[in-house]
Short mmCIF file of C-alpha atoms and ligand atoms in Angstrom, two decimals:
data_model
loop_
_atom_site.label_atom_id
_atom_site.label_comp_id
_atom_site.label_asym_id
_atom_site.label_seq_id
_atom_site.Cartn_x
_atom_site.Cartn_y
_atom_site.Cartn_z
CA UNK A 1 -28.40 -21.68 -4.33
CA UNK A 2 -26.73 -22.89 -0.98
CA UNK A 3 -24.52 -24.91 -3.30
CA UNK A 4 -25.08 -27.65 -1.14
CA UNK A 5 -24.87 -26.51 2.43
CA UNK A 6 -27.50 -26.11 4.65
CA UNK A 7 -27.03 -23.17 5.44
CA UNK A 8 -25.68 -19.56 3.50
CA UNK A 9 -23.28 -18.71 6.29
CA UNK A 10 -21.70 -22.09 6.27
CA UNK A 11 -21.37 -21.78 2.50
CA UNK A 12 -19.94 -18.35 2.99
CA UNK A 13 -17.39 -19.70 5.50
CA UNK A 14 -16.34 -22.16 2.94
CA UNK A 15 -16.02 -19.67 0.20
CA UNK A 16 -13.32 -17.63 1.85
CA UNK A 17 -10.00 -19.69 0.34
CA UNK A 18 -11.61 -18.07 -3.19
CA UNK A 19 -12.64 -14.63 -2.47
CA UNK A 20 -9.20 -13.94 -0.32
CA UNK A 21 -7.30 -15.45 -3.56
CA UNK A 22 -9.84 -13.47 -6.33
CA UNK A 23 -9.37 -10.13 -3.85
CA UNK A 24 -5.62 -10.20 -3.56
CA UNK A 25 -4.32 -11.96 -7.41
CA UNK A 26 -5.06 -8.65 -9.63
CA UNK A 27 -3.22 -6.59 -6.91
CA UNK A 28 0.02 -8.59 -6.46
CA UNK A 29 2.33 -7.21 -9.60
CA UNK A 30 5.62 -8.75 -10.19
CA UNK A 31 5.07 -9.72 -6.33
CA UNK A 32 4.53 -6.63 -5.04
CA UNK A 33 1.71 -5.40 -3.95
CA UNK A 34 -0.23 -2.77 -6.30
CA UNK A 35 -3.20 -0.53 -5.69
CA UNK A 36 -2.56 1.89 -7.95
CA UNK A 37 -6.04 0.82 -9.65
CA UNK A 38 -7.61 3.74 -7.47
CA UNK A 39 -4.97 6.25 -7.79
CA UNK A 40 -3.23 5.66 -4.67
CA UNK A 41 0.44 6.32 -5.52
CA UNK A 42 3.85 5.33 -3.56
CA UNK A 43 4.64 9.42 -3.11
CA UNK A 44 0.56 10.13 -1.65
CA UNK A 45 1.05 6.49 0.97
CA UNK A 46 3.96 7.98 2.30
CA UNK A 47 2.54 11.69 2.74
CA UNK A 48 -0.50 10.66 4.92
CA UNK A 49 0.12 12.26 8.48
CA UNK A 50 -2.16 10.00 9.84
CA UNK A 51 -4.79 7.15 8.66
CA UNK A 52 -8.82 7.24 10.42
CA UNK A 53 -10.38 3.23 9.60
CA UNK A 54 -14.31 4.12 9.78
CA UNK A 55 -16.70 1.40 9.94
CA UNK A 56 -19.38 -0.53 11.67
CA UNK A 57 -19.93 -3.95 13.19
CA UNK A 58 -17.62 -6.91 11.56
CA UNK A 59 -16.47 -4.11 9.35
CA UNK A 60 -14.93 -2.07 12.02
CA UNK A 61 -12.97 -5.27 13.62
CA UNK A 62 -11.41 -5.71 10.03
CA UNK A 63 -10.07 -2.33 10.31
CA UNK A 64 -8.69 -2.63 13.94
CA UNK A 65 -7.10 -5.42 12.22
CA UNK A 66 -5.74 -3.19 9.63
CA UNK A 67 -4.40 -0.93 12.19
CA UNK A 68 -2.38 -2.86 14.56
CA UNK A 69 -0.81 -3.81 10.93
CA UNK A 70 -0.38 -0.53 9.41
CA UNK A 71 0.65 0.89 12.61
CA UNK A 72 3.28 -1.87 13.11
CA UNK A 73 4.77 -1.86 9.25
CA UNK A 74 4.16 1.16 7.89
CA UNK A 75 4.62 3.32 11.39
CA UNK A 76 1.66 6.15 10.50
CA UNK A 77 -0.90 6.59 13.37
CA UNK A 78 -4.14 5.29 12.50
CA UNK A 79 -7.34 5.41 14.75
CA UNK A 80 -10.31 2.80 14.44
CA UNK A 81 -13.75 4.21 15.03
CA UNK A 82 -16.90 3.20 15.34
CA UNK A 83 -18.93 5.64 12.48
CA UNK A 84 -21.89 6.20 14.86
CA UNK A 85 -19.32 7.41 17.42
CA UNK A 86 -16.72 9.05 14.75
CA UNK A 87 -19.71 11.44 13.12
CA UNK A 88 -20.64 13.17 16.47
CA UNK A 89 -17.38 13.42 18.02
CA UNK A 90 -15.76 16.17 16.05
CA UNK A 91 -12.66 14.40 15.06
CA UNK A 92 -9.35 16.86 14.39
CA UNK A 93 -9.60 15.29 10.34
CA UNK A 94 -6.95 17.48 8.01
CA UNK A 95 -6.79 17.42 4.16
CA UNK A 96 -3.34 15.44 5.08
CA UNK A 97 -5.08 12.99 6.47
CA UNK A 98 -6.59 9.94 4.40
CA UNK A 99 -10.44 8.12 5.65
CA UNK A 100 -10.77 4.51 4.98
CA UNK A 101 -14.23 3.41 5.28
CA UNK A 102 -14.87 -0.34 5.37
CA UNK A 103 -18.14 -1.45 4.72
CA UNK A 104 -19.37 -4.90 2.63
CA UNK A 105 -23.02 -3.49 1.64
CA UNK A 106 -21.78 0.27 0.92
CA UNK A 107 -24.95 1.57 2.16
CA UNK A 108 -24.35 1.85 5.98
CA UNK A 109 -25.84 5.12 7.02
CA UNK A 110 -23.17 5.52 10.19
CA UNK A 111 -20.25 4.96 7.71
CA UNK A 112 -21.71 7.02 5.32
CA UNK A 113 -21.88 9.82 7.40
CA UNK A 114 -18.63 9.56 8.14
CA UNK A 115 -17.88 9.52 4.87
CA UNK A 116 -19.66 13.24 4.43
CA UNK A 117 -17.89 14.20 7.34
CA UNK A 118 -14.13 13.38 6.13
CA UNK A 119 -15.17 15.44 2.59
CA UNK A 120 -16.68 18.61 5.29
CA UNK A 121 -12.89 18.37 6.90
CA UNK A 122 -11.25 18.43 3.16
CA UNK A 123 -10.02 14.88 3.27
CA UNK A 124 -9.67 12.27 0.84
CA UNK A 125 -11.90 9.02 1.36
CA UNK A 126 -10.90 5.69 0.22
CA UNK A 127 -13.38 3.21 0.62
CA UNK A 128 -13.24 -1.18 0.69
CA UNK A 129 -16.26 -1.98 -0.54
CA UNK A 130 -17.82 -5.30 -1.49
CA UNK A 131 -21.24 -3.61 -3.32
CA UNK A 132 -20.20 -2.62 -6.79
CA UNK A 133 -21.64 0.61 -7.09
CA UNK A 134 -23.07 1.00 -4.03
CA UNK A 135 -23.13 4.35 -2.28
CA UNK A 136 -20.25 4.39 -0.25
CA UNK A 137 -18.18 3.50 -3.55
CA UNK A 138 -19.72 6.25 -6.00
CA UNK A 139 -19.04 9.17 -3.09
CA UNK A 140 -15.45 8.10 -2.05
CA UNK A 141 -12.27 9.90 -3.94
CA UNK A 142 -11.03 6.27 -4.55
CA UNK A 143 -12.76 2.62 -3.80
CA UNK A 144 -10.72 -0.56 -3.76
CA UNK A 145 -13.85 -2.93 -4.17
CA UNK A 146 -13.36 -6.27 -2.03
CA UNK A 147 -14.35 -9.44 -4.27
CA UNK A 148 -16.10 -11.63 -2.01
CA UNK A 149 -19.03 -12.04 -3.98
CA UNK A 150 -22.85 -11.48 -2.20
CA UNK A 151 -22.98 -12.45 1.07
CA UNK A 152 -26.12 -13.63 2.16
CA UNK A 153 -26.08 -14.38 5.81
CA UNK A 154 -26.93 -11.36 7.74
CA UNK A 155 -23.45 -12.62 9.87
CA UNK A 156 -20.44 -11.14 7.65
CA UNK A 157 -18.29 -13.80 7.34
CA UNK A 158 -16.22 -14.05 3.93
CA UNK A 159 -16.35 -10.26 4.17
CA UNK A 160 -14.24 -9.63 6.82
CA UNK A 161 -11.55 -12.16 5.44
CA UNK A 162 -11.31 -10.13 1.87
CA UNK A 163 -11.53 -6.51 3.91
CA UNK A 164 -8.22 -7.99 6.15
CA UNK A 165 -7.02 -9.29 3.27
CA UNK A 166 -6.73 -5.53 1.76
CA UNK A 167 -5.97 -3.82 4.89
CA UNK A 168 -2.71 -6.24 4.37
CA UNK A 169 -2.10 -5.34 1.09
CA UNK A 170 -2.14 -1.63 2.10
CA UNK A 171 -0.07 -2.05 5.12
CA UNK A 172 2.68 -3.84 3.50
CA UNK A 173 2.57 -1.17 0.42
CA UNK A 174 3.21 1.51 2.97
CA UNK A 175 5.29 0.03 4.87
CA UNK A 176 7.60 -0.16 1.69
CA UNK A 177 6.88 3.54 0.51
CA UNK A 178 7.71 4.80 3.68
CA UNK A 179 10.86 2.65 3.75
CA UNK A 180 10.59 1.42 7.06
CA UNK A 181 10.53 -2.24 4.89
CA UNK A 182 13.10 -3.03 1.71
CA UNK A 183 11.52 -4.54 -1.53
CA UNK A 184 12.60 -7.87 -0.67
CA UNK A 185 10.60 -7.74 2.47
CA UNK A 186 7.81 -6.70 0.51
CA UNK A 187 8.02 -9.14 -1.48
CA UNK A 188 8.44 -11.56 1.32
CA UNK A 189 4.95 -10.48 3.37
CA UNK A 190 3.26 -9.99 -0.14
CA UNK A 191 4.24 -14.06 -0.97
CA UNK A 192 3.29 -15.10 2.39
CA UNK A 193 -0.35 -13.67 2.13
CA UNK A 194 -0.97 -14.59 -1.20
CA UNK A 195 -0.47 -18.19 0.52
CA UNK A 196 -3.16 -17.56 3.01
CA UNK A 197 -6.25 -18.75 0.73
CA UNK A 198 -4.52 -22.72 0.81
CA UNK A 199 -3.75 -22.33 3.73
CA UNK A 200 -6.94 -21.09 5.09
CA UNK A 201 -8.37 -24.16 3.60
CA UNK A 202 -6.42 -26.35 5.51
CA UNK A 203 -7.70 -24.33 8.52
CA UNK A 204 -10.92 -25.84 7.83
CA UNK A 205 -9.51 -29.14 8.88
CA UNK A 206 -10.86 -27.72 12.65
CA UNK A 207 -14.17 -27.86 11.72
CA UNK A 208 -15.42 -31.07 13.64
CA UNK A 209 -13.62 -30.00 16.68
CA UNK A 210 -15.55 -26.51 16.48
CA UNK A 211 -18.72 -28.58 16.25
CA UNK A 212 -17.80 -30.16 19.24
CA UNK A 213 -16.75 -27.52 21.09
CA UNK A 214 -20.31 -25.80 20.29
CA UNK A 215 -21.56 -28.36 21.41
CA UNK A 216 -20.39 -27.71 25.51
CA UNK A 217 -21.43 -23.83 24.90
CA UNK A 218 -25.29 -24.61 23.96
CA UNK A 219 -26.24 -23.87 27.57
CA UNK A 220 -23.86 -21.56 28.43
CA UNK A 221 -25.72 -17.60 29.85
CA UNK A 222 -22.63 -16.02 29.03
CA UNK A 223 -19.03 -16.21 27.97
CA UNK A 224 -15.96 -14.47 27.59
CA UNK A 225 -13.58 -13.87 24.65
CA UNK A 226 -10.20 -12.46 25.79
CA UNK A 227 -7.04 -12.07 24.00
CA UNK A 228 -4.12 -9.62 23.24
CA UNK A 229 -3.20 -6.98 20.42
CA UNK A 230 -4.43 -8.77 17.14
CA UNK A 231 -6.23 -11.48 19.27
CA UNK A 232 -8.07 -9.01 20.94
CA UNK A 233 -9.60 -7.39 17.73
CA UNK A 234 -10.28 -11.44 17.07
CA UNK A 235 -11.63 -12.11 20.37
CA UNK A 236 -14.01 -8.94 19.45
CA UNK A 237 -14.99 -10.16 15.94
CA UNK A 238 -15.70 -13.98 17.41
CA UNK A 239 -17.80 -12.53 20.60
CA UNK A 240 -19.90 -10.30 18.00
CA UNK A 241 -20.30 -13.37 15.53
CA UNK A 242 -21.58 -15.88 18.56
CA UNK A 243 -23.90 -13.34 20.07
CA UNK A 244 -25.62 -12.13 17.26
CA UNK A 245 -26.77 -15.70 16.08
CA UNK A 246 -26.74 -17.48 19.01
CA UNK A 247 -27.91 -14.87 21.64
CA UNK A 248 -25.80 -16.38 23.95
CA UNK A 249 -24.27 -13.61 25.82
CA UNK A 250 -20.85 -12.81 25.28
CA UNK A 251 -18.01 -9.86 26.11
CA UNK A 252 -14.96 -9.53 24.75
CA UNK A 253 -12.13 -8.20 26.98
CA UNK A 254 -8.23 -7.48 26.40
CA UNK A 255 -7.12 -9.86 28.05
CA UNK A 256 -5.12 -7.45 30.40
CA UNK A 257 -8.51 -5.83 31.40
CA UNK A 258 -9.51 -8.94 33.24
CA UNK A 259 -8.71 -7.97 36.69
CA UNK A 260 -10.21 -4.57 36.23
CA UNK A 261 -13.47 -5.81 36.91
CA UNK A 262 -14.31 -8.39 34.23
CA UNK A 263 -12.82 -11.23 36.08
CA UNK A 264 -15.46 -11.36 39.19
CA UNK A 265 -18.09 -12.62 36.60
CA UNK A 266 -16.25 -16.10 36.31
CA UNK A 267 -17.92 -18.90 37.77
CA UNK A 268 -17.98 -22.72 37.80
CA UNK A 269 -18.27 -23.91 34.33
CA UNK A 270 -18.55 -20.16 32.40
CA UNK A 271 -16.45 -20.58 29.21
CA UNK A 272 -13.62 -18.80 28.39
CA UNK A 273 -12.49 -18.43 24.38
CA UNK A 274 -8.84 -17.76 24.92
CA UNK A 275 -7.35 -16.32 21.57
CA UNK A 276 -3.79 -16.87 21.55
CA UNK A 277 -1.97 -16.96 18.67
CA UNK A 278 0.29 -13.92 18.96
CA UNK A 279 4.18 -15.01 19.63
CA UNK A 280 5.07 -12.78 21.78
CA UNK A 281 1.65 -12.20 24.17
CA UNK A 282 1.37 -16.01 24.32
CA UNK A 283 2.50 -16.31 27.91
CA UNK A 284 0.72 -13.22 29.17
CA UNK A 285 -2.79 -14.24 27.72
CA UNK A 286 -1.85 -17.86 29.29
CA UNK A 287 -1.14 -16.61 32.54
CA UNK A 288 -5.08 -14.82 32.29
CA UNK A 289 -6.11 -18.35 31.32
CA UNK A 290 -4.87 -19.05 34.30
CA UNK A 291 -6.46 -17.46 36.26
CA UNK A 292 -9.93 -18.01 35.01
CA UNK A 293 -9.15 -21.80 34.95
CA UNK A 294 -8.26 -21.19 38.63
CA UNK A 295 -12.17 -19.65 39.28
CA UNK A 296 -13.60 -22.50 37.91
CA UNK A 297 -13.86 -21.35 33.87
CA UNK A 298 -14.25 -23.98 31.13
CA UNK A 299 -11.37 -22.91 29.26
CA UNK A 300 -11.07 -23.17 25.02
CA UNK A 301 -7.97 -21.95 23.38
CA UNK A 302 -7.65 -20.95 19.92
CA UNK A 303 -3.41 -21.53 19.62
CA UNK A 304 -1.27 -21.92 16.60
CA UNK A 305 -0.81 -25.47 16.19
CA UNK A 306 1.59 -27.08 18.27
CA UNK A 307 1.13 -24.49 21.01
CA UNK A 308 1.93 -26.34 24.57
CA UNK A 309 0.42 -25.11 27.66
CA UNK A 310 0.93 -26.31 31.13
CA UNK A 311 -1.72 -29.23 32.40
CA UNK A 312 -4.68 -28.91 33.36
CA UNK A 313 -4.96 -25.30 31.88
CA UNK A 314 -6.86 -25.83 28.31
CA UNK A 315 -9.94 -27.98 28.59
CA UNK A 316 -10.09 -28.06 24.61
CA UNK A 317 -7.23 -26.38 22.22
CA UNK A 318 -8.64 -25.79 18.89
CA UNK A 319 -5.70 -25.43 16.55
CA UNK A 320 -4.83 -23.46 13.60
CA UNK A 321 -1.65 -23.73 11.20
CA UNK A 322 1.07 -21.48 11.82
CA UNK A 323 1.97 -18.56 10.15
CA UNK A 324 4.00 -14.89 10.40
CA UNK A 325 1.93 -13.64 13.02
CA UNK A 326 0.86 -10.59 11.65
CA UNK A 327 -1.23 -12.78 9.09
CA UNK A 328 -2.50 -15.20 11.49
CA UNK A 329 -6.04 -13.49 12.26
CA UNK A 330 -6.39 -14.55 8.40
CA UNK A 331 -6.84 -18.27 10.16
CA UNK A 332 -7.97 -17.21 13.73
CA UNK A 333 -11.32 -15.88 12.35
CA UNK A 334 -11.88 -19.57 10.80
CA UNK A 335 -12.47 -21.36 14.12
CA UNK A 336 -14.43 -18.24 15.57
CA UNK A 337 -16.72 -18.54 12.71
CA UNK A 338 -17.26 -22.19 13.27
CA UNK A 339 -17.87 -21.73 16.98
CA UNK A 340 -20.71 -18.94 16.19
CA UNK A 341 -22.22 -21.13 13.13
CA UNK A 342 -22.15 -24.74 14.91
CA UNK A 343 -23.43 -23.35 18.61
CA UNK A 344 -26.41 -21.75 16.73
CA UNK A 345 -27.15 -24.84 14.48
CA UNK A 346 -27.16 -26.88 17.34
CA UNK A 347 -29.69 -24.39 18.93
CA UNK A 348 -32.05 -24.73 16.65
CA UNK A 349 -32.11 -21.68 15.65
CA UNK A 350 -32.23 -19.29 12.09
CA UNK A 351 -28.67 -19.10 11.05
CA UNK A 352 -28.96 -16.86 8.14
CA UNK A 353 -31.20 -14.70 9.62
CA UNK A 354 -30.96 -13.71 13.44
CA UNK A 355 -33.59 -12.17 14.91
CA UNK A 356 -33.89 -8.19 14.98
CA UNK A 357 -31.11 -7.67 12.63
CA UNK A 358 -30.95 -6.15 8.44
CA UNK A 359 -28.28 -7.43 6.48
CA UNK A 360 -27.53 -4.06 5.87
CA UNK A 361 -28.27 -1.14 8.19
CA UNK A 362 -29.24 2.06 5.98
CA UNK A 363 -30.78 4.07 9.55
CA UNK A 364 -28.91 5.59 11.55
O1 M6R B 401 -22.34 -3.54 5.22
P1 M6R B 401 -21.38 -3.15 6.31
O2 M6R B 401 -20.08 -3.85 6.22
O3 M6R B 401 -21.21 -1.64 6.40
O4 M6R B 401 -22.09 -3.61 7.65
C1 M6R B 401 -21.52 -3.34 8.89
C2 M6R B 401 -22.20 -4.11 10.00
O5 M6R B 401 -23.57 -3.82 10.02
C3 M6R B 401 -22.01 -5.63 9.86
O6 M6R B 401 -20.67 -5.99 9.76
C4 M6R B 401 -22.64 -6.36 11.04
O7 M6R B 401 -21.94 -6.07 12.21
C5 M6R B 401 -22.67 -7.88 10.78
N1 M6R B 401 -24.02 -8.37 10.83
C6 M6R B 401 -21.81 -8.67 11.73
O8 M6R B 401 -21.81 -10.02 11.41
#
């Protein structure tokens, strides 16, 4: 049933290539992307006033994904919540207004309730869903189901690739029926991601460095993720990932934040994930590696390959192919995953099933 790995999570790493490619295919027509399936039309994408991404956990970092995107392309505000924070805080929701609510089991109480919520304010809900069926899908006005297939491991993993992968898909569709993009650069962005699944196999080519990488962060108390715009919402999903089946301690900061307070917790020998694959941040989120090589940090990059940095600032680079960098947390997420898997295995501990945790969390 592992289909020959020792683990489910490992085997749902390696499944991603096909579920991006079996999520993305039937909604790529005549290379543009198409999601008319649930009703959304060209003339409703470019009436939204504004977008709310609802979710929970993994879920939720796929949609701050989905919003630096969205927000970039398509130019419509769109706010990322947290659904346990989003149902109490009386968000200003009008019936112009569209809820996406990202969730892989489709039973999350949280995201369901903000689900009821967005209906109580008279707004449409689309949700990604991986659960055919599930609850989340039946109540929403329209569902654009995520084919991933079951994922076992209670640590999403090929989940958050397919969610991305829509939350592309969407962007690049409103982007063009807002006409702040042409057809042909549609077309372009649509070709490019329907590359991804290849190319995210070739990512997997970083897989023994990742295991020997874990292998430095076994007795590590604590570490730090930092990064900028997309790599931030990276840094987030890889921190969440390595502390959840590791229970090795582990923030996630902007990388900007540092000096706000953050930075006094870096000692001799406390690793720092640098995520730095974003063009024009690349020198910024350096110059924080910097400074926590300077206070002693064992310092990890996750770069595009071919990245250089200065000596004696990157203890290990782990390197990824390049691509547009709007797509690149497609191949960013690959290495985090590794790090997360590997540092646990090497722990000795459950994998698939971390302690205290439900695969899917239907109390609030
Ligand atoms: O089923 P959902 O996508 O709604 O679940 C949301 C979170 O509970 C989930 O992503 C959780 O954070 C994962 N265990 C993280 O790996």
């Amino acid at each position: 049933e592992k289909g020959g790995y020792e683990h489910f999570m490992l085997k749902e790493i390696h499944e991603q290539p096909n579920a991006v490619k079996t999520t993305i295919t039937p909604r790529i027509v005549n290379g543009m992307p198409d999601l008319s399936e649930c009703g959304l039309t060209l003339e409703a994408l470019k009436n939204y006033r504004k977008l709310f991404i609802v979710a929970c956990g993994t879920a939720m970092h796929a949609g701050m994904v989905g919003k630096y995107v969205i927000e970039k392309l398509a130019r419509t505000e769109v706010t990322v919540d947290i659904a346990s924070e989003f149902r109490y805080r009386d968000p200003i929701i009008t019936p112009e207004d569209l809820v996406i609510v990202v969730s892989q089991s489709g039973e999350t109480a949280d995201t369901k309730a903000a689900l009821h919520l967005a209906h109580d304010k008279g707004a449409k809900v689309l949700s990604v869903v991986n659960v055919k069926g599930s609850s989340i899908a039946r109540e929403s006005d329209m569902v654009l189901y995520t084919h991933a297939g079951p994922e076992i491991s209670v640590a999403s993993t090929k989940a958050f690739s397919v969610q991305m992968s829509v939350m592309y898909l969407l962007a690049f569709e409103m982007a063009y029926a807002k006409g702040h993009i042409d057809e042909n650069e549609c077309k372009r962005l649509t070709a490019k991601l329907a590359e991804i699944p290849d190319i995210i196999e070739k990512t997997m080519e970083c897989e023994k460095k990742c295991k020997y990488v874990s292998s430095k962060l076994i007795t590590a108390q604590s570490l730090l993720y930092i990064g900028r715009g997309l790599d931030y919402a990276l840094s987030m999903e890889g921190s969440l990932k390595l502390k959840e089946i590791s229970y090795i301690h582990s923030e996630s900061y902007a990388a900007g934040e540092l000096k706000h307070g953050t930075i006094s917790l870096v000692e001799d020998g406390m690793p720092v994930i640098g995520v730095a694959t974003q063009t024009e941040l690349l020198e910024k989120t350096v110059s924080n590696i910097v400074e926590v090589k300077s206070r002693g940090a064992f310092t990890i990059a996750v770069c595009k390959e071919g990245t250089e940095f200065s000596e004696g600032v990157i203890d290990e680079a782990i390197e990824v192919p390049a691509m547009e960098d709007v797509l690149m947390p497609m191949l960013t997420v690959i290495p985090l995953q590794l790090i997360a898997y590997y540092t646990t295995v090497l722990k000795g501990l459950n994998v698939d099933k971390p302690r205290n945790l439900a695969k899917s969390v239907t109390v609030e």
